[in-house]
Amino acid sequence: MTAPHIPAEPPTTPSRRRLLGYAGVAVAGAVAGGAGGVAAARRADDASHQAAEMVARDISPYGEHQPAIAALSPKHAELVALNLLPGTNKAALGRLMRLWTADIVALTAGRPAPGDTAPELAVPNAALTVTVGLGARVFALTGSKPAGFDDLPVMRHDRLQAAWSGGDLLLLVGADDAVSVVHAVRRLVADAAPFARPAWRQTGFWNGTGPDGQPVTGRNLFGQVDGTGNPAPGTPDFDATVWADTPDWFRGGTTLVVRRIKLNLDTWDELTRSEQERAVGRKLSTGAPLTGSAEHDELDIEARDADGRLVIAENAHARLSHHSENDGRRIFRKGLNYVQDTGPTRENGLIFLSYQADVAGQFLPLLARLDASDALNEWTTTIGSAVFALPPGFTESGWLAQALLG
């Protein structure tokens, strides 16, 4: 790819941060004590437990990896892709990453970002996370592109729209509270204004919590249990699938493919339940493979019914996407449901998120296989596609992508 001409001088437009200064906002609290006795002690104990639960829900932004990658899909999320402005060079990108790092540290702790114009909207206990990605154009400025990192080719069944595709930078903001997501996005986009402007925005939602409050595999709008075959975070299989080793600056990072997939719910609803399950290869009730009884049972891809037919059809999505059918290649997939209203019409779909160490080596072969013969192609259409490199995490004395841009 030919690198675009980028002027050497960084932009000079003053940001909101420069106008308002870098002063942090202190948040103080006091705990009042009441009368003694058993009741007071019990109230104090309950309060301490509640406080501990609140602290536990504030996810630390620090670590070897950006923390949201291995976590469950958030209840509420917004993705914003941004395109660099003319004059944004490597030094300017470094300044933007330092600004975003300061924002992330404050917002994920429930504190207002420096210069926040709506500080009351920064609240704790929202499980807020921010993931930052770098698009292909960044590496035209910096070099040192991760292995296998390129834009995806257009697939036969794709009907891509510019409104949902590409981008030089990515913000993926998630939280338990939708207001926290909106507020964080506003602050991050405002600080990016001298360097980049939004190219597209996508909002989504997910329910990964069961009736008992425990994590479960969520469902997409087809009713499918979506993400059962993932490697488990914290295992060697997960680490080998997701985290990159090279180049040096990227160690502990990963790549993200974002695919916006429109679901045709009307024609899907015309199928019988057994037809839907045969297209998927799993039971809609539990997510179990058609050859098993529980969600995490292994697929028996050789099993046949009394008539000699494969129980899990050759074009079933579960078969085609299974790592045993893809030379052992794996991805870590997550999803966000979306609903897009335009006047009286409504579009329903899935924001498909695929994390892997190597896009070309892991995701692209799987995508080609699904595009060629996946039964679900009849009811799905991919209308957006983008690829980003997600830098490793940062320490309390560091900042995002410091090894690349510092």
Short mmCIF file of C-alpha atoms in Angstrom, two decimals, residues 37-47:
data_model
loop_
_atom_site.label_atom_id
_atom_site.label_comp_id
_atom_site.label_asym_id
_atom_site.label_seq_id
_atom_site.Cartn_x
_atom_site.Cartn_y
_atom_site.Cartn_z
CA GLY A 37 -24.67 -1.89 69.07
CA VAL A 38 -25.32 -4.98 67.02
CA ALA A 39 -27.65 -3.28 64.54
CA ALA A 40 -25.12 -0.55 63.81
CA ALA A 41 -22.35 -3.12 63.40
CA ARG A 42 -24.51 -5.11 61.00
CA ARG A 43 -25.29 -1.98 58.97
CA ALA A 44 -21.59 -1.12 58.84
CA ASP A 45 -20.77 -4.66 57.72
CA ASP A 46 -23.45 -4.52 54.99
CA ALA A 47 -22.13 -1.15 53.84
#
